[in-house]
Coordinates of C-alpha atoms in Angstrom, one line a residue:
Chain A
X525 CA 60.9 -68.9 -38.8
X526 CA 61.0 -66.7 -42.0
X527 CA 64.6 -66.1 -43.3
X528 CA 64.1 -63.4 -45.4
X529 CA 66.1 -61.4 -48.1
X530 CA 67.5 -59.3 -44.8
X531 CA 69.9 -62.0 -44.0
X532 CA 71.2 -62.2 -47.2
X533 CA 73.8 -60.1 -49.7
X534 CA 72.6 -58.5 -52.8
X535 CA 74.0 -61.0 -55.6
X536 CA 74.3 -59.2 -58.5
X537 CA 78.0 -57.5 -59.1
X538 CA 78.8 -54.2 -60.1
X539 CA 80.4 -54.2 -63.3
X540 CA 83.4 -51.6 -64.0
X541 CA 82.3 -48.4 -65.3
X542 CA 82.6 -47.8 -68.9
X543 CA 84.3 -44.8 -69.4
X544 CA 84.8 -42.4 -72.5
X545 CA 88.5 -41.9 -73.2
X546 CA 88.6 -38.1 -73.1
X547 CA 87.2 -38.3 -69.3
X548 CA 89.7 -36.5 -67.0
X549 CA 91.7 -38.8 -64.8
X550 CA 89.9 -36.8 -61.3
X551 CA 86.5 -37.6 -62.5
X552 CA 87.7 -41.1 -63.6
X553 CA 89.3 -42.2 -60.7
X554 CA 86.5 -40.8 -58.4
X555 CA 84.0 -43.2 -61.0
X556 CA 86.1 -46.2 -60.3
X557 CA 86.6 -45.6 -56.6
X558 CA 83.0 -45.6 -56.2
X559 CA 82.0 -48.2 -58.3
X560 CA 84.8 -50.4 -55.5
X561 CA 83.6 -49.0 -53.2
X562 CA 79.8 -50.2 -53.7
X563 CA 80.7 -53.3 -55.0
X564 CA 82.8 -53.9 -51.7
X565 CA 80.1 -52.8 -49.7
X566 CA 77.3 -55.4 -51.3
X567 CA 79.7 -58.0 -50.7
X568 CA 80.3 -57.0 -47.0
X569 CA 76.9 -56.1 -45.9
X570 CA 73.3 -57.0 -46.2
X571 CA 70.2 -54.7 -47.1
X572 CA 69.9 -53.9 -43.6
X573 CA 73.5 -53.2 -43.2
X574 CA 73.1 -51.3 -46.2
X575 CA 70.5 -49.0 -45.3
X576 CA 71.3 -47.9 -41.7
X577 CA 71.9 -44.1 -41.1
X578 CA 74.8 -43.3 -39.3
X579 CA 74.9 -39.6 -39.1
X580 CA 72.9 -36.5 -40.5
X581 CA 74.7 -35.2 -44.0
X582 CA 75.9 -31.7 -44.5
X583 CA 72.6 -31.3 -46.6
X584 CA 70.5 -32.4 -43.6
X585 CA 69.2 -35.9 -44.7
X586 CA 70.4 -38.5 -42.9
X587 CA 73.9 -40.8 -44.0
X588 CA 73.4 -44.3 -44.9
X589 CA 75.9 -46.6 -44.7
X590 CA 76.5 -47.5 -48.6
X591 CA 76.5 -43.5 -48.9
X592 CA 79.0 -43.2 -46.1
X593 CA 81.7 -46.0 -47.8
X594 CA 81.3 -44.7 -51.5
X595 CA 81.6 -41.2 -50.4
X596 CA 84.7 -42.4 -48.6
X597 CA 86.2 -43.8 -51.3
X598 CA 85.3 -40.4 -53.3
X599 CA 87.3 -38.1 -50.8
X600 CA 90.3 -40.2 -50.7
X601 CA 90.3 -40.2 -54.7
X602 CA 89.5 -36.5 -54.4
X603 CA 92.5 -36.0 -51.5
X604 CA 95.0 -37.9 -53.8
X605 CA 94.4 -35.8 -56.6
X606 CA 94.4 -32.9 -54.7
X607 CA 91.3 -31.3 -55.5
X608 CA 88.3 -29.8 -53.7
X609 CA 85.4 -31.6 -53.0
X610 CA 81.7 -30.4 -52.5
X611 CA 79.5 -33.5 -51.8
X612 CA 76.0 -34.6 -50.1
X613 CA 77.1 -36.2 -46.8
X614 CA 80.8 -34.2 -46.0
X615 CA 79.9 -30.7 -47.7
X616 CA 82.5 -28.5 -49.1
X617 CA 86.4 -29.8 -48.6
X618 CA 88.4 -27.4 -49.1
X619 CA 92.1 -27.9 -50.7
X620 CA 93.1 -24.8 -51.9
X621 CA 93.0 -25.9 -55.2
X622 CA 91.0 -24.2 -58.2
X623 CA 89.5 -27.6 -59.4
X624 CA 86.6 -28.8 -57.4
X625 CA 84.6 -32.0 -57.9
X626 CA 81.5 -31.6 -57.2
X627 CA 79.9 -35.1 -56.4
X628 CA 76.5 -37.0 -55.7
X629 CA 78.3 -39.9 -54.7
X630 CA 75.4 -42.6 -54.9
X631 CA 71.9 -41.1 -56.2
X632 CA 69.7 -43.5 -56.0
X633 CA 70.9 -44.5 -52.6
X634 CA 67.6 -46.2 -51.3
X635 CA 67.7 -48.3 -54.5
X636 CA 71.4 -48.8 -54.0
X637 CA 70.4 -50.2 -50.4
X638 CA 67.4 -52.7 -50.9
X639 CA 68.7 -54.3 -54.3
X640 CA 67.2 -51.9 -57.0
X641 CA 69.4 -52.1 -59.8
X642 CA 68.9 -47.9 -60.4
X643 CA 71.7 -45.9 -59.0
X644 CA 74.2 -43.8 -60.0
X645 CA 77.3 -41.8 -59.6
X646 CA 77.2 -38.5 -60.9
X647 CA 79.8 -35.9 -60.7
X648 CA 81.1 -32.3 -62.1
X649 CA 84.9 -31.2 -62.6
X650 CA 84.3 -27.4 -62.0
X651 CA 87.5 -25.0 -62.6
X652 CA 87.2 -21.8 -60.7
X653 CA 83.3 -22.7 -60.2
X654 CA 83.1 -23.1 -63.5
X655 CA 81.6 -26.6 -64.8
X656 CA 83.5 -28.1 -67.9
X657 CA 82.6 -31.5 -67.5
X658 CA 80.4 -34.1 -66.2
X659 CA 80.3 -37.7 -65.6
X660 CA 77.4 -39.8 -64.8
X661 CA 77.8 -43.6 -64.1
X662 CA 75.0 -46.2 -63.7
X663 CA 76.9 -48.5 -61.2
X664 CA 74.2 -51.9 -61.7
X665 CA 75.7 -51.7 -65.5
X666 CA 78.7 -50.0 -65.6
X667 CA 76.9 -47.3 -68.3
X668 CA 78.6 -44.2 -68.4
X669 CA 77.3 -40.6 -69.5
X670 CA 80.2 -37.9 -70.6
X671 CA 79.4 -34.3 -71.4
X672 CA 81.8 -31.4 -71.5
X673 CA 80.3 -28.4 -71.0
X674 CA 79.1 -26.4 -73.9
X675 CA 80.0 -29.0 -76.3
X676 CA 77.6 -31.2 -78.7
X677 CA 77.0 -34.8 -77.2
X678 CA 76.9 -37.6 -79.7
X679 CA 73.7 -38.6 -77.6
X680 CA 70.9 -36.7 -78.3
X681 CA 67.4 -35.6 -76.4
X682 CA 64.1 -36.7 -78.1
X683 CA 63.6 -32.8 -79.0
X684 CA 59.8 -32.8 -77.6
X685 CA 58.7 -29.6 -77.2
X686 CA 55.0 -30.2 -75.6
X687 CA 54.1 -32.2 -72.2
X688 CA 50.5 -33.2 -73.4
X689 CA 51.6 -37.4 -74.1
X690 CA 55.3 -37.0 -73.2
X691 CA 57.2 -39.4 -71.3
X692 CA 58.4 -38.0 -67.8
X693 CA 60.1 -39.4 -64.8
X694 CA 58.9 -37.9 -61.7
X695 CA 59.8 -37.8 -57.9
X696 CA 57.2 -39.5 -55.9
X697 CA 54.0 -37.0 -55.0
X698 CA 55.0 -35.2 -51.8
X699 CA 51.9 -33.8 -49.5
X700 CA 52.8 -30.7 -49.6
X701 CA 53.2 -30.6 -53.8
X702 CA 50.6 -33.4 -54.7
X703 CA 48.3 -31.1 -57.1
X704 CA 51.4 -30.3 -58.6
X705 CA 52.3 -34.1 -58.9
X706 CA 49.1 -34.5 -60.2
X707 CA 49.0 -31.8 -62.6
X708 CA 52.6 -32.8 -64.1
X709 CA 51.3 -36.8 -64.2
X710 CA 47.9 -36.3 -65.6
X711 CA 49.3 -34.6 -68.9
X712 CA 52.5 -37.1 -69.3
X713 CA 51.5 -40.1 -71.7
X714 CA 54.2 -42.1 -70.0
X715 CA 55.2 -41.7 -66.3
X716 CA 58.3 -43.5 -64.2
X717 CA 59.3 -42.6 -60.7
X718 CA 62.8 -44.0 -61.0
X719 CA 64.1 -43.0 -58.0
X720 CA 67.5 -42.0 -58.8
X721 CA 66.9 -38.2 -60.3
X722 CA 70.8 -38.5 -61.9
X723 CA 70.3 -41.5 -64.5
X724 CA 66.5 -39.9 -64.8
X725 CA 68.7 -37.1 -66.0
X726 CA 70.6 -38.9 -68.5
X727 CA 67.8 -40.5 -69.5
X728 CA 65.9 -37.2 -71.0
X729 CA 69.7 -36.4 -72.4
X730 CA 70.0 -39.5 -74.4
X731 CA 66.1 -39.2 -75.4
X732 CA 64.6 -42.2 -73.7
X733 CA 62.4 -40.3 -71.6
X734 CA 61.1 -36.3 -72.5
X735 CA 61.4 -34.9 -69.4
X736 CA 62.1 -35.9 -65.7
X737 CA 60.8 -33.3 -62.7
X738 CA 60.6 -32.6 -58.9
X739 CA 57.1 -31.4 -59.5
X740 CA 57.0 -28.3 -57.0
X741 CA 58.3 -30.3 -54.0
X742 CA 61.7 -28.4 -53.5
X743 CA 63.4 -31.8 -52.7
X744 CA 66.4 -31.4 -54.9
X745 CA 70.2 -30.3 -53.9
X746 CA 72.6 -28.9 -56.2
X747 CA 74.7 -32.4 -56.0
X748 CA 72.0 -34.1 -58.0
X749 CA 71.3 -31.6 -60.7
X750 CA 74.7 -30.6 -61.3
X751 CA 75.6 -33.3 -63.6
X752 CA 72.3 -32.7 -65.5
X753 CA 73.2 -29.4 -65.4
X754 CA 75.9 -30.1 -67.7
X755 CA 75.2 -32.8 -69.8
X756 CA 71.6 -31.9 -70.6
X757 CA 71.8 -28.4 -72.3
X758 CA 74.7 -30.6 -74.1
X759 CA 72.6 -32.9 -75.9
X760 CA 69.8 -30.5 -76.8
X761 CA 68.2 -30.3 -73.6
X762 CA 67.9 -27.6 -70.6
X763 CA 67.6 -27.6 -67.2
X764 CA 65.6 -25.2 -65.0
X765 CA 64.1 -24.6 -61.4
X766 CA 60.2 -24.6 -61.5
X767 CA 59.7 -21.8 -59.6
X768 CA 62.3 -19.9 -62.0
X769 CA 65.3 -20.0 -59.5
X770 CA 68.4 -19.7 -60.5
X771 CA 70.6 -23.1 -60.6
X772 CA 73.9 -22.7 -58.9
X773 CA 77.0 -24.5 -57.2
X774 CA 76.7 -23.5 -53.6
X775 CA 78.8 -25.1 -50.8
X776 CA 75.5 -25.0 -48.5
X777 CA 74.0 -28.1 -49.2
X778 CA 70.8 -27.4 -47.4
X779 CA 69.7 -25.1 -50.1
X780 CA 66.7 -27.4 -52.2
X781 CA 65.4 -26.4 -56.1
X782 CA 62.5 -28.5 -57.9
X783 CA 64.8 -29.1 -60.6
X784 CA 63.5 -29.6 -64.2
X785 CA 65.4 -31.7 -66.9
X786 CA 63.7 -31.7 -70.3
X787 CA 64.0 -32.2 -73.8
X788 CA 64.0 -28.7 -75.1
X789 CA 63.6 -25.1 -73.1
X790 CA 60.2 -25.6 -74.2
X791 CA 59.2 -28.1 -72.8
X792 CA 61.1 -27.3 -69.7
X793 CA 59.1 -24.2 -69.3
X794 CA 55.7 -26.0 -69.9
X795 CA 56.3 -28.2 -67.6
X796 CA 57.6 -25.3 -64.8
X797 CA 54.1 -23.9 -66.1
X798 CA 51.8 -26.7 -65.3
X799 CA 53.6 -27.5 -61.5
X800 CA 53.0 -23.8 -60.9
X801 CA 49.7 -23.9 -62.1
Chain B
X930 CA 66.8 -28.0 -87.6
X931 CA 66.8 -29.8 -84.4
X932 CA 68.1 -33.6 -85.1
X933 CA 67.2 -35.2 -81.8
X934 CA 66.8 -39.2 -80.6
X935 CA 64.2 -39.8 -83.1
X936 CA 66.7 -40.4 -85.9
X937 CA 69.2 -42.8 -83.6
X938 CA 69.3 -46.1 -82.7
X939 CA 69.1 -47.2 -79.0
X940 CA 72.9 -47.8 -78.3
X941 CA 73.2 -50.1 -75.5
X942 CA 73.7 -53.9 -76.0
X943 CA 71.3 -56.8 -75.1
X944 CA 73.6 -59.4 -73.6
X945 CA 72.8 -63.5 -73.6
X946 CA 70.1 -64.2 -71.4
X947 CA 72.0 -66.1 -68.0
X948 CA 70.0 -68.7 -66.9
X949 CA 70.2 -71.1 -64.4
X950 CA 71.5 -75.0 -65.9
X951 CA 68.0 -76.4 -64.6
X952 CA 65.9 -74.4 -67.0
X953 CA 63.3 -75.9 -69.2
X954 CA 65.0 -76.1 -72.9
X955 CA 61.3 -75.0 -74.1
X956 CA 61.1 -72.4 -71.7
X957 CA 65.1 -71.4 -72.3
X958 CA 64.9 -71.5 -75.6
X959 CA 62.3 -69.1 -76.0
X960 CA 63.9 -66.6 -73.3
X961 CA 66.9 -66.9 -75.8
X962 CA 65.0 -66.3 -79.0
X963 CA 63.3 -63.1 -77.2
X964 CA 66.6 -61.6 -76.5
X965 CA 67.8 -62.3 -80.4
X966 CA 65.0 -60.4 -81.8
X967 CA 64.9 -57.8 -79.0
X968 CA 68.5 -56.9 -80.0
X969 CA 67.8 -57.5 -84.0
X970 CA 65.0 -55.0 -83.5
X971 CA 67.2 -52.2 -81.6
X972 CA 70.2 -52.6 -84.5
X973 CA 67.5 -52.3 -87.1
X974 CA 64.7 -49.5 -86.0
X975 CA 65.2 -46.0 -84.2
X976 CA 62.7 -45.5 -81.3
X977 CA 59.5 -44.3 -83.5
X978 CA 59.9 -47.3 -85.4
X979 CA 60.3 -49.7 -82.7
X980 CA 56.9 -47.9 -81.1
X981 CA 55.2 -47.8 -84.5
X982 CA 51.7 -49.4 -83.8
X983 CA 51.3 -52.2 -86.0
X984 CA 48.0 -54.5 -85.2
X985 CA 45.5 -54.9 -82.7
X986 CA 46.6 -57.1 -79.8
X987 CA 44.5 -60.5 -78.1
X988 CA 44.6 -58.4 -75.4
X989 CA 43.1 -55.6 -76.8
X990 CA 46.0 -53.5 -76.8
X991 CA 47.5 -52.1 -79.6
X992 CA 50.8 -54.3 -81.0
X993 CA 53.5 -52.0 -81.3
X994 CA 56.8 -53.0 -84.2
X995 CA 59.5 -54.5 -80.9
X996 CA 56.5 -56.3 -79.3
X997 CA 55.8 -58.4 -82.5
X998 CA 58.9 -59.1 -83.6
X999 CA 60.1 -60.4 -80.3
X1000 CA 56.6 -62.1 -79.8
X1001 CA 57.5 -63.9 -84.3
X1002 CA 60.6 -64.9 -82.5
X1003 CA 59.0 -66.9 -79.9
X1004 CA 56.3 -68.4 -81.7
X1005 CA 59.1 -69.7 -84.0
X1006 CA 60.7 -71.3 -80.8
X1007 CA 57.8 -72.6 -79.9
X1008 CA 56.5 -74.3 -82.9
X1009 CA 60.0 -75.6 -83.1
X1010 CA 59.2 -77.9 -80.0
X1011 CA 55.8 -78.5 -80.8
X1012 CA 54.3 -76.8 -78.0
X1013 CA 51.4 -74.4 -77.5
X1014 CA 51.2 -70.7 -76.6
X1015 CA 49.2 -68.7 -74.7
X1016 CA 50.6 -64.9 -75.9
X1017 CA 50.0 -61.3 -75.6
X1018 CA 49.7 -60.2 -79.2
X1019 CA 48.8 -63.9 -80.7
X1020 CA 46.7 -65.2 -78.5
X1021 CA 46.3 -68.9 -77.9
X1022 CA 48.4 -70.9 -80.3
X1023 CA 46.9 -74.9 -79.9
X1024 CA 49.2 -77.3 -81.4
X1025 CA 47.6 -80.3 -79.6
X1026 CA 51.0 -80.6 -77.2
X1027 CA 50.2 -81.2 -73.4
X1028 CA 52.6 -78.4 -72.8
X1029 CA 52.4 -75.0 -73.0
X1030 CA 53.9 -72.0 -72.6
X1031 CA 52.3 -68.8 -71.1
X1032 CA 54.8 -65.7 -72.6
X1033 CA 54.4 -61.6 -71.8
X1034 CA 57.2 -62.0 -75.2
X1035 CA 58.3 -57.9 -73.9
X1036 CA 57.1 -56.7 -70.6
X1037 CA 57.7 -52.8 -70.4
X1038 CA 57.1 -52.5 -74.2
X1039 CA 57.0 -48.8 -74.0
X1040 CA 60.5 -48.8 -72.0
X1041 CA 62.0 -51.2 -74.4
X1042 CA 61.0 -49.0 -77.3
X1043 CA 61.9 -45.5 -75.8
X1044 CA 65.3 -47.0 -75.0
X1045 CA 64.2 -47.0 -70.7
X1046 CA 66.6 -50.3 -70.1
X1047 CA 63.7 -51.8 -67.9
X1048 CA 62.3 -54.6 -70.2
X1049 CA 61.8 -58.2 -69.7
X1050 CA 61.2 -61.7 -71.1
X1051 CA 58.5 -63.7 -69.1
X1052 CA 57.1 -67.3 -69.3
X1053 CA 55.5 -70.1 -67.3
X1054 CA 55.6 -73.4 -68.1
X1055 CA 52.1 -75.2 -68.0
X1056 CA 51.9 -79.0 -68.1
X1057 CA 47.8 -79.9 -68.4
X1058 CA 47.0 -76.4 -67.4
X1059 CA 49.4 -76.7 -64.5
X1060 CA 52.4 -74.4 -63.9
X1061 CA 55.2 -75.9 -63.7
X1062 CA 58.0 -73.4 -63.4
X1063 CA 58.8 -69.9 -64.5
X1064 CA 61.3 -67.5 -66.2
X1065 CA 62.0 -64.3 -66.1
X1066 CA 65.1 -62.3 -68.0
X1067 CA 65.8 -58.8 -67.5
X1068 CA 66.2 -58.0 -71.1
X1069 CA 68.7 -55.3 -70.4
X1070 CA 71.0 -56.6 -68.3
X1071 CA 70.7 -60.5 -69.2
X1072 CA 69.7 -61.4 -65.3
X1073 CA 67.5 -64.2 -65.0
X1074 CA 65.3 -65.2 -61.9
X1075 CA 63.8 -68.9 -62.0
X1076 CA 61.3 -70.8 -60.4
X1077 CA 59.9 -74.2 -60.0
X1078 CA 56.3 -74.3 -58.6
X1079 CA 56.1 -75.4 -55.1
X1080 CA 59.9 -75.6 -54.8
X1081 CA 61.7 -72.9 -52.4
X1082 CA 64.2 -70.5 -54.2
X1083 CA 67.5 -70.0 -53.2
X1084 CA 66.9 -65.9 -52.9
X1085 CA 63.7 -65.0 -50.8
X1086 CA 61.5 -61.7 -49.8
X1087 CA 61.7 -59.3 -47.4
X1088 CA 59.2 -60.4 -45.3
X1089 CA 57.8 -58.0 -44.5
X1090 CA 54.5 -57.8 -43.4
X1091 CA 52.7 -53.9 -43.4
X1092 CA 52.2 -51.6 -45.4
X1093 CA 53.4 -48.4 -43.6
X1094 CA 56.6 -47.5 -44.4
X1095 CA 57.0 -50.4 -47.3
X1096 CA 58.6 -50.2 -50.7
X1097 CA 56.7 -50.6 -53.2
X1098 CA 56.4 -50.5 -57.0
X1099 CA 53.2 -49.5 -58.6
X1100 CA 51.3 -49.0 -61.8
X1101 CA 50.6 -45.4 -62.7
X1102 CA 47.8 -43.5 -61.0
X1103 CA 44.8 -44.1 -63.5
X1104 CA 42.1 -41.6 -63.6
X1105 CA 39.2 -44.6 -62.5
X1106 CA 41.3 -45.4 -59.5
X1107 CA 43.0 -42.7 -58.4
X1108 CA 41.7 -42.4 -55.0
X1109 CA 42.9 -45.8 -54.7
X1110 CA 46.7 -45.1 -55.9
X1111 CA 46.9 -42.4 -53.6
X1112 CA 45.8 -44.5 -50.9
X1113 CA 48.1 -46.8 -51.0
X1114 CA 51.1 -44.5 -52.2
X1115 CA 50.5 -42.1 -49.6
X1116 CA 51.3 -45.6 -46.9
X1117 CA 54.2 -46.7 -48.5
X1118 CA 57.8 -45.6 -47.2
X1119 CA 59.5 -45.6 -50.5
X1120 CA 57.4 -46.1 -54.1
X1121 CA 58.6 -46.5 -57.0
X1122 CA 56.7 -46.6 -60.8
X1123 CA 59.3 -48.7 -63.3
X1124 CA 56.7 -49.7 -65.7
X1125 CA 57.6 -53.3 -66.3
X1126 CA 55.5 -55.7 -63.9
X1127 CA 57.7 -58.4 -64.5
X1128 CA 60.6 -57.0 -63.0
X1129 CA 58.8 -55.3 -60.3
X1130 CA 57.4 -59.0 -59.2
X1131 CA 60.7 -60.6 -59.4
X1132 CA 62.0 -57.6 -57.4
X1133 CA 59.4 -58.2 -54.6
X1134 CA 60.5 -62.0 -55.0
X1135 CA 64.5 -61.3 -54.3
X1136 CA 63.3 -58.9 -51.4
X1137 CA 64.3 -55.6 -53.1
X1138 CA 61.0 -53.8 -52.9
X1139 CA 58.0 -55.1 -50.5
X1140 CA 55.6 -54.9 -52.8
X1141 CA 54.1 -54.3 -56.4
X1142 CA 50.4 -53.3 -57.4
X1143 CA 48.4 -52.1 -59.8
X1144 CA 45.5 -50.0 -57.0
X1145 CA 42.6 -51.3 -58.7
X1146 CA 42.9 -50.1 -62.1
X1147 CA 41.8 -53.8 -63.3
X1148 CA 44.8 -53.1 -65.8
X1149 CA 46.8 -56.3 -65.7
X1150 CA 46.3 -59.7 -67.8
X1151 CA 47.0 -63.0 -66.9
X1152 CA 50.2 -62.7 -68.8
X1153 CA 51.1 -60.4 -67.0
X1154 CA 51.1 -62.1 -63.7
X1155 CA 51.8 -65.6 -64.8
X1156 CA 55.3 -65.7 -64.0
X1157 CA 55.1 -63.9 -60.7
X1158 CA 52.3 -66.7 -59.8
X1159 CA 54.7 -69.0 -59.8
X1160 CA 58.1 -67.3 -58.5
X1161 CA 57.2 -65.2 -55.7
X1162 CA 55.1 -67.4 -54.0
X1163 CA 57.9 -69.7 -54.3
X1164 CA 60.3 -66.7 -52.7
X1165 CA 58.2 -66.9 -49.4
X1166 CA 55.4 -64.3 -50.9
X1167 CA 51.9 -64.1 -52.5
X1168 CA 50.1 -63.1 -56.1
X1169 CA 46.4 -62.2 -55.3
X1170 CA 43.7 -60.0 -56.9
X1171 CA 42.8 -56.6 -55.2
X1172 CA 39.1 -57.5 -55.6
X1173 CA 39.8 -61.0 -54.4
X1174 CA 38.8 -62.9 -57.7
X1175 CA 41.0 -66.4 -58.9
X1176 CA 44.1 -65.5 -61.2
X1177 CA 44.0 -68.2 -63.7
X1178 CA 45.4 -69.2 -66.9
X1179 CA 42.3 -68.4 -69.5
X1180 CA 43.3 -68.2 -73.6
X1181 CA 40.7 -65.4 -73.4
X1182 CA 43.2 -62.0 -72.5
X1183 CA 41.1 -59.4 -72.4
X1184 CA 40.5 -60.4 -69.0
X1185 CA 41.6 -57.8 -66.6
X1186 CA 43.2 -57.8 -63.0
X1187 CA 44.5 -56.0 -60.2
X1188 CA 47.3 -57.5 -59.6
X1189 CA 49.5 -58.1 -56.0
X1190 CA 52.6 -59.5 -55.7
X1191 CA 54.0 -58.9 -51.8
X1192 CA 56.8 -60.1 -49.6
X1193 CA 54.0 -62.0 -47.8
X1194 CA 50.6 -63.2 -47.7
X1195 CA 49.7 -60.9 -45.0
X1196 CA 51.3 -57.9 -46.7
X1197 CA 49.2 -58.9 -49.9
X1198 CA 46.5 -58.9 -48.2
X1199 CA 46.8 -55.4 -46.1
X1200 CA 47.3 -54.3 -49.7
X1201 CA 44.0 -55.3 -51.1
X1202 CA 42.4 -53.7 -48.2
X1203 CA 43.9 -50.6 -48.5
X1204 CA 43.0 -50.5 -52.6
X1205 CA 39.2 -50.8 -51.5
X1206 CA 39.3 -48.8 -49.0

């Protein structure tokens, strides 16, 4: 009889998140009451456990457990501080309020299940559905991003302006996108599929990677580019839809965008060039 | 004029190595050093210098600035204890010891010098050419998975057995194997491209992805693998060659293979299959 990793708990913790001092206290608290929240649930459950869905989201993938609890945790931060809440598995919570988090509670969430140290929390304080600032969080490490809106980052992107030897992070090839894929891969001198598109994102905004892509697939919500949204065009970067679509907060959550974070426009657009061939 | 990540250093700390009490001094001591000069080199050099192409390899791969002076660093470690060592960049280093030690000094060189926190220390052990246990440190994060040969670890795999529906990490799609990559990507449930073998093994060994591979590419050196022979067969898994030929401890590195390191010997196997098709 094989006991394998199934029967046991992921071992390593989950640190407290780092945060930057200027961080508002409704993005803060929503940080720490997800970084509990998954650290509670690694404790309590196995991969398995982890990774079973337990309803379909308001953006029509299915709800994993680990999702489920962090988001949890999320909404009652969200409740206490009386804000409104637009998220991947409950949608748009309305409190009458004109502050609205807008929340990917655990990207990465596959990673977060098996034991793949990559995933994040990544949210957007938004005032009248306006963003002014966005946090991302790697929860394996505690390492936080902070970007208000429309202000210089002390991070900076690498400032690449041509694809031909760049370093991207892709989604995995699709099959109904894979000569997109391809196309995208073939120029990149470097290539990760991460797996967790919000700390890919912060990764191009603190110029470790050039550029990170849904190559054509259509795969990504506004919950995981919203952060990038923010904190990329902060540090240098931009962040566009390949098929030239334009990026915006929209309580229905089934709406998809093959989101492109990248260096500079320029190489934004070459790369929205080259998946649309 | 655009000052972008070129000009800054890579911010985030490399914390002490933790590694288990039972660890070879040789072997710890060198895991140790690695992480020294790895965070010497990040307070010292911005990214371009840290990539900076120095020398040609033993390998046959170019010697970038981190990857030498992490590689000095264990050399000094190991000339310190009068052992030998088999390395990446050096070569074979014979000191006439019965023992020596088989290093990758910085796995993921091109994510530890970008700033992509996915880099790690590996080393065997050999005692008359015979492993004897294995280390490997997460550079990033200071995690440490360790191995005696033949003994049982305390974390295991998955498992699992097939291919369909697996997760698994892979090498980037090379142009003289891409039918191969595809194959196998286009079987796997979740896949993942992290650019660090290392870690990818020791992740299929603590059952957090199924499987890694490079499809045939014939990219990997013994190096490379030498660690992961030792700890994920010890895990309950299996290290073979796509193309079925011996992994084995040779001083000559430009040997090439196509590595396999799976939850199980049947999953390595279904692997191989599906590389050749």
């Amino acid at each position: 009889m094989f006991y394998g990793a199934g029967v046991t708990l992921i071992p390593w913790p989950v640190p407290e998140p780092q945060l930057a001092q200027a961080t508002h206290p409704v993005l803060a608290d929503a940080a720490r009451a997800a970084a509990a929240a998954y650290r509670e649930a690694r404790r309590l459950h196995t991969r398995p456990q982890l990774a079973e869905e337990l309803a379909m989201g308001a953006d029509g993938t299915p709800t994993m457990r680990v999702d489920s609890i962090v988001e949890d945790a999320i909404a009652e931060s969200a409740q206490r501080h009386g804000v409104n809440l637009l998220s991947e598995e409950a949608g748009f919570v309305d409190c009458g309020s004109a502050t609205t988090l807008v929340i990917d509670p655990l990207d990465g969430s596959s990673n977060a299940a098996s034991g793949v140290p990559l995933s994040c929390f990544a949210g957007v304080l938004a005032r009248d559905s306006i963003a002014t600032e966005a946090l991302t969080v790697w929860l394996d490490t505690g390492r936080s991003w902070w970007a208000r809106a429309g202000q210089s980052t002390p991070y900076r992107t690498s400032g690449r302006t041509t694809l031909d030897g760049a370093a991207v992070c892709l989604l995995r090839p699709k099959p109904h996108a894979r000569d997109e894929w391809l196309r995208v891969a073939d120029r990149a001198g470097r290539l990760r599929i991460l797996g967790t598109t919000c700390l890919e994102s912060v990764l191009v905004a603190e110029g470790s990677v050039d550029a990170f892509a849904d190559p054509g697939s259509d795969t990504l919500r506004i919950v995981d580019l919203a952060a990038a949204m923010v904190t990329v065009p902060a540090a240098g970067g931009a962040v566009v839809d390949a098929r030239g679509r334009t990026l915006e907060f929209d309580p229905d959550l089934t709406r998809r965008w093959s989101g492109i974070a990248a260096a500079t426009p320029r190489l934004a657009d070459e790369v929205a060039e080259t998946v649309l061939g």
